[in-house]
Amino acid sequence: MSGTKTYYHSIDVFRFICAIFVVTVHITSQISSHGIATWANYYSYRYLLDIGSPFFLMAAGFIIFRKSTEQGPSYLLTYGKKILSYFIVFSLFYMVARVAVEASSAYVLNESITEAIRTQLNQWSALNVLNGSIGSFQLYFLVLLLYSALFLYGLLRLRVHPLGIFAIAVGLYGLENIGYFESIQLFQYKSFAFGFLYVVLGYTLSYTKDKISYRAPWFYTLLFAGAYVANYYYQLGLAWILLPLFAFSLGTLCVQYPNIGKGTILTKLSSYSLAIYTLHVFVELLVLKGVALAGWTDYYMSPLYYMGTIILCIVLPIFLFRPIYHSALWIKEKCLFTFRRKTSENEPFQQKQIG
């Protein structure tokens, strides 16, 4: 076997596409929340976008297997500290930003700035910290990654085989979907079982990629994507099964065709996927405040609003990310740990991403 490691350009491409999917989900939610959603203007594409967060988690799991195999289980502690540094920095950024935006809005509207700030502060709690939503709801993704990494570390220390880890992840996910964990009120959006399943799907895919040749990945990706949408159209209640199958099929597609998008603008932009995922909600907040201050009450009826906001939520985070990212690096190196390891510039997955 050759010692050359495969660079999965396909994962880069789909991570960037999935970042756009996540943005689109959050922006177009206005269509649903205002009661104007139909299959023609919303549902026909909305469900396909659900692949966004699962694919991000799978991509992280894919990288975790390779790194933990090379460096041992202790890599997961290093990884966890990196994710924790991201969570701290982005949460603090959103907490300060939301207070500043609310106070500024109150000032412009000649309302009580103190009351605006107090209202924002009252929304924060220890539970918000634990479930990842204290700064902004989409940051739950980072907390799920952190919890998954720590749990996976424990399993590896116990020398659980990768297929055993897969069985545990599927078991937890199955128990959750039959209501076994209903009494646990920690998570506000996605649960630990959800996040751990997709991390382990990526982990398992990385483990099996040299052992199994997955056949017709394009066919199965399209099959399960179509079935996932049909599930909602016919109200079959099988989304919890079909979404993992859809995500895993897309992962096998990336493994079988690692050069998808190689040399294109998509692979170059993929390094900003994390920026778009984490910061687009801030841009949306500014847009919504601007719309409110401008008195545009029926903005949600205009296609131009959605197109313009989605573009802004993709472009602006690219410029906002760097100083915040370096703050995360500072926290990671100065406050959490200082271990550094030289890596080759050509080593796979060295772009700015979670992994």
XYZ file of C-alpha atoms in Angstrom:
355
model
C 0.000 0.000 0.000
C 1.132 3.522 -0.728
C 1.907 5.764 2.241
C 0.219 8.695 0.551
C -2.875 9.871 2.367
C -5.965 10.601 0.357
C -7.140 14.180 0.453
C -10.941 14.251 0.432
C -11.778 17.319 -1.623
C -15.326 15.999 -1.749
C -15.730 16.494 2.005
C -14.491 20.066 1.626
C -17.054 20.713 -1.095
C -19.999 19.242 0.754
C -19.042 20.941 4.019
C -19.279 24.286 2.248
C -22.552 23.334 0.566
C -23.941 22.172 3.921
C -22.918 25.465 5.539
C -25.074 27.211 2.922
C -27.858 24.737 3.669
C -27.731 25.646 7.366
C -27.905 29.354 6.517
C -30.850 28.769 4.198
C -32.727 26.779 6.857
C -32.435 29.576 9.389
C -33.227 32.434 7.011
C -36.201 30.802 5.316
C -37.696 29.822 8.671
C -39.453 33.200 8.418
C -41.635 31.666 5.702
C -42.879 29.002 8.080
C -43.117 31.171 11.201
C -45.323 33.671 9.370
C -47.679 30.937 8.210
C -47.124 31.326 4.467
C -45.206 28.095 3.824
C -46.394 25.770 1.066
C -44.775 22.862 -0.764
C -44.085 25.192 -3.674
C -42.282 27.949 -1.753
C -40.827 26.053 1.207
C -41.316 22.351 1.916
C -40.121 21.100 -1.491
C -36.540 22.041 -0.595
C -36.628 22.609 3.178
C -36.269 18.988 4.260
C -33.266 18.323 2.032
C -31.433 21.055 3.927
C -31.612 18.988 7.123
C -28.447 17.247 5.954
C -26.397 20.329 6.956
C -25.642 19.742 10.647
C -25.416 15.922 10.364
C -22.801 16.219 7.636
C -20.726 18.646 9.715
C -20.792 16.165 12.596
C -19.932 13.266 10.290
C -16.988 15.145 8.784
C -15.660 15.730 12.298
C -16.064 12.049 13.159
C -14.276 11.052 9.956
C -11.245 13.125 10.938
C -11.363 12.017 14.582
C -10.860 8.364 13.613
C -7.734 9.074 11.593
C -6.244 11.411 14.191
C -7.019 9.164 17.164
C -5.546 6.194 15.296
C -2.339 8.124 14.633
C -1.997 9.834 18.020
C -3.960 7.607 20.367
C -7.107 8.311 22.416
C -5.445 11.322 24.080
C -5.976 13.199 20.805
C -9.649 13.435 21.755
C -8.766 15.466 24.853
C -6.745 17.868 22.715
C -9.621 17.992 20.263
C -12.109 18.609 23.062
C -10.077 21.564 24.312
C -10.054 23.029 20.817
C -13.824 22.719 20.541
C -14.233 24.186 24.032
C -12.124 27.198 23.028
C -14.360 27.761 20.002
C -17.463 27.493 22.149
C -16.154 29.968 24.724
C -15.102 32.551 22.158
C -18.196 32.398 19.965
C -20.546 32.317 22.952
C -18.887 35.384 24.464
C -19.006 37.102 21.094
C -22.746 36.506 20.742
C -23.477 37.462 24.345
C -21.726 40.809 23.956
C -23.101 41.342 20.442
C -26.703 40.681 21.448
C -26.504 43.080 24.391
C -24.940 45.734 22.152
C -27.520 45.262 19.386
C -30.479 45.314 21.782
C -29.150 48.392 23.599
C -28.496 50.202 20.311
C -31.967 49.343 19.031
C -33.559 50.613 22.253
C -31.582 53.857 21.945
C -32.722 54.447 18.356
C -36.352 53.703 19.284
C -36.101 55.903 22.388
C -36.863 52.945 24.643
C -35.257 51.934 27.944
C -31.718 50.758 27.310
C -31.518 49.316 30.821
C -34.647 47.263 30.279
C -33.389 46.020 26.920
C -30.142 44.858 28.507
C -31.916 43.291 31.485
C -34.240 41.362 29.175
C -31.251 39.918 27.368
C -29.399 39.025 30.570
C -32.455 37.267 31.973
C -32.332 34.791 29.086
C -28.987 33.402 30.228
C -28.736 30.419 32.558
C -26.440 27.584 33.543
C -28.612 25.250 31.480
C -27.912 27.410 28.412
C -24.207 26.882 28.998
C -24.574 23.114 29.268
C -26.708 22.780 26.125
C -24.628 25.267 24.141
C -27.288 27.911 23.516
C -26.205 30.694 25.884
C -24.675 32.753 23.087
C -26.670 31.606 20.089
C -28.761 28.514 19.414
C -26.665 27.124 16.533
C -23.637 26.785 18.825
C -25.232 23.633 20.255
C -23.238 21.982 17.469
C -19.982 22.710 19.295
C -21.282 21.323 22.588
C -22.457 18.124 20.897
C -18.995 17.729 19.395
C -17.384 18.320 22.783
C -19.593 15.791 24.585
C -19.161 13.276 21.766
C -15.378 13.611 21.833
C -15.230 13.075 25.601
C -17.577 10.081 25.481
C -15.627 8.590 22.589
C -12.423 9.106 24.566
C -13.889 7.060 27.400
C -14.918 4.275 25.047
C -11.472 4.159 23.446
C -9.830 4.018 26.873
C -12.021 1.005 27.569
C -10.727 -0.449 24.277
C -14.161 -0.691 22.700
C -13.877 -1.782 19.067
C -15.052 0.741 16.403
C -17.951 -1.531 15.520
C -18.855 -1.707 19.199
C -18.818 2.101 19.318
C -21.117 2.092 16.301
C -23.508 -0.283 18.076
C -23.533 1.921 21.188
C -24.285 5.038 19.114
C -27.120 3.328 17.251
C -28.474 1.937 20.507
C -28.527 5.342 22.233
C -30.158 6.917 19.193
C -32.775 4.182 19.038
C -33.573 4.477 22.752
C -33.987 8.218 22.409
C -36.413 7.854 19.524
C -38.637 5.465 21.448
C -38.803 8.024 24.264
C -36.421 6.418 26.745
C -34.643 9.710 27.545
C -37.706 11.958 27.637
C -37.077 12.881 31.279
C -33.703 14.440 30.411
C -34.360 18.129 29.751
C -30.783 19.258 29.128
C -30.802 19.800 25.377
C -32.886 22.507 23.739
C -32.326 21.664 20.085
C -30.505 18.480 19.077
C -29.619 15.871 21.693
C -26.415 14.098 22.642
C -27.676 10.854 21.085
C -28.288 12.732 17.817
C -24.846 14.333 17.771
C -22.992 11.215 18.868
C -24.692 9.114 16.199
C -23.479 11.335 13.362
C -19.989 11.710 14.787
C -19.799 7.914 15.024
C -21.191 7.488 11.506
C -18.248 9.539 10.245
C -15.895 7.657 12.572
C -17.189 4.309 11.284
C -16.973 5.447 7.681
C -13.326 6.377 8.208
C -12.686 2.976 9.839
C -14.356 0.984 7.052
C -13.268 2.984 3.993
C -10.263 0.717 3.320
C -12.185 -2.447 4.191
C -15.460 -1.963 2.300
C -16.103 -0.763 -1.235
C -19.435 1.026 -1.138
C -21.426 0.455 -4.316
C -23.495 3.043 -6.199
C -23.199 5.849 -3.588
C -24.840 8.348 -5.968
C -27.877 6.089 -6.252
C -28.286 5.589 -2.510
C -27.720 9.255 -1.734
C -30.488 10.245 -4.149
C -32.686 7.358 -2.995
C -32.552 8.253 0.697
C -32.734 11.994 0.005
C -35.932 11.424 -1.971
C -37.295 9.063 0.667
C -36.566 11.621 3.381
C -38.592 14.293 1.576
C -41.381 11.807 0.760
C -41.523 10.880 4.425
C -42.724 14.380 5.274
C -45.019 14.628 2.273
C -46.799 11.407 3.247
C -46.250 11.906 7.005
C -44.692 8.469 7.506
C -42.782 9.282 10.693
C -39.541 7.694 9.457
C -37.326 10.790 9.417
C -35.244 9.519 12.351
C -34.213 6.498 10.263
C -33.985 8.077 6.809
C -31.836 11.085 7.756
C -28.934 8.929 9.057
C -29.177 6.774 5.935
C -29.161 9.900 3.757
C -26.150 11.307 5.629
C -24.164 8.070 5.589
C -24.836 7.595 1.865
C -23.512 11.089 1.195
C -20.462 10.215 3.271
C -19.823 7.081 1.219
C -20.123 9.206 -1.903
C -17.358 11.464 -0.589
C -15.165 8.456 0.200
C -15.672 6.774 -3.171
C -15.118 10.009 -5.102
C -12.566 12.000 -3.071
C -11.716 14.366 -5.954
C -15.184 15.857 -6.398
C -14.691 19.603 -6.740
C -10.894 19.399 -6.735
C -9.384 22.682 -7.882
C -12.716 24.529 -7.904
C -13.742 27.644 -6.002
C -15.806 25.453 -3.679
C -12.744 23.750 -2.212
C -11.089 27.132 -1.710
C -14.141 28.545 0.036
C -14.592 25.447 2.191
C -12.097 26.785 4.725
C -14.778 29.343 5.648
C -17.465 26.749 6.359
C -17.027 27.084 10.118
C -17.126 30.871 9.819
C -20.406 30.759 7.939
C -21.936 28.215 10.293
C -21.049 30.065 13.482
C -21.485 33.712 12.449
C -24.429 33.795 10.043
C -26.915 34.176 12.904
C -25.177 37.413 13.933
C -25.547 38.778 10.401
C -29.209 37.720 10.346
C -29.736 39.516 13.661
C -28.348 42.740 12.177
C -30.558 42.359 9.114
C -33.701 41.741 11.180
C -32.967 44.742 13.417
C -32.351 46.877 10.333
C -35.612 45.725 8.778
C -37.510 46.515 11.985
C -35.956 49.969 12.344
C -36.717 50.706 8.695
C -40.386 49.841 9.256
C -40.478 47.145 6.595
C -43.172 45.016 8.214
C -43.896 42.655 5.307
C -40.262 41.793 4.506
C -40.997 38.080 4.858
C -43.164 38.257 1.726
C -40.295 39.365 -0.502
C -37.985 36.880 -2.297
C -35.376 39.668 -2.414
C -35.219 39.663 1.387
C -34.327 35.964 1.478
C -31.862 36.140 -1.394
C -30.119 39.232 -0.034
C -29.970 37.974 3.538
C -28.620 34.557 2.541
C -25.875 36.199 0.470
C -24.944 38.535 3.332
C -24.909 35.605 5.779
C -22.452 33.768 3.548
C -20.163 36.668 2.635
C -19.872 38.759 5.817
C -18.810 35.901 8.161
C -15.792 35.338 5.918
C -14.514 38.787 6.927
C -15.681 38.639 10.548
C -14.237 35.236 11.340
C -10.480 35.815 11.435
C -10.180 37.995 14.577
C -12.644 35.799 16.450
C -10.851 32.645 15.315
C -7.524 33.976 16.568
C -9.154 34.736 19.899
C -10.125 31.069 20.080
C -6.533 30.085 19.336
C -5.303 32.382 22.103
C -7.703 30.866 24.618
C -6.788 27.369 23.521
C -3.023 27.945 23.798
C -2.868 30.283 26.806
C -5.754 29.078 28.938
C -6.451 25.455 27.999
C -3.216 23.887 26.762
C 0.029 24.788 25.011
C 0.990 21.534 23.293
C 1.940 22.101 19.651
C 2.757 19.567 17.003
C 4.244 20.380 13.610
C 2.171 19.121 10.700
C 2.752 19.014 6.996
C 1.066 21.678 4.927
C -0.217 18.930 2.641
C -1.751 16.806 5.399
C -5.456 16.218 4.777
C -8.026 18.342 6.556
C -5.659 21.070 7.759
C -7.999 23.841 6.631
C -9.808 25.855 9.269
C -12.446 23.404 10.193
C -13.624 21.362 13.102
C -11.546 18.233 13.029
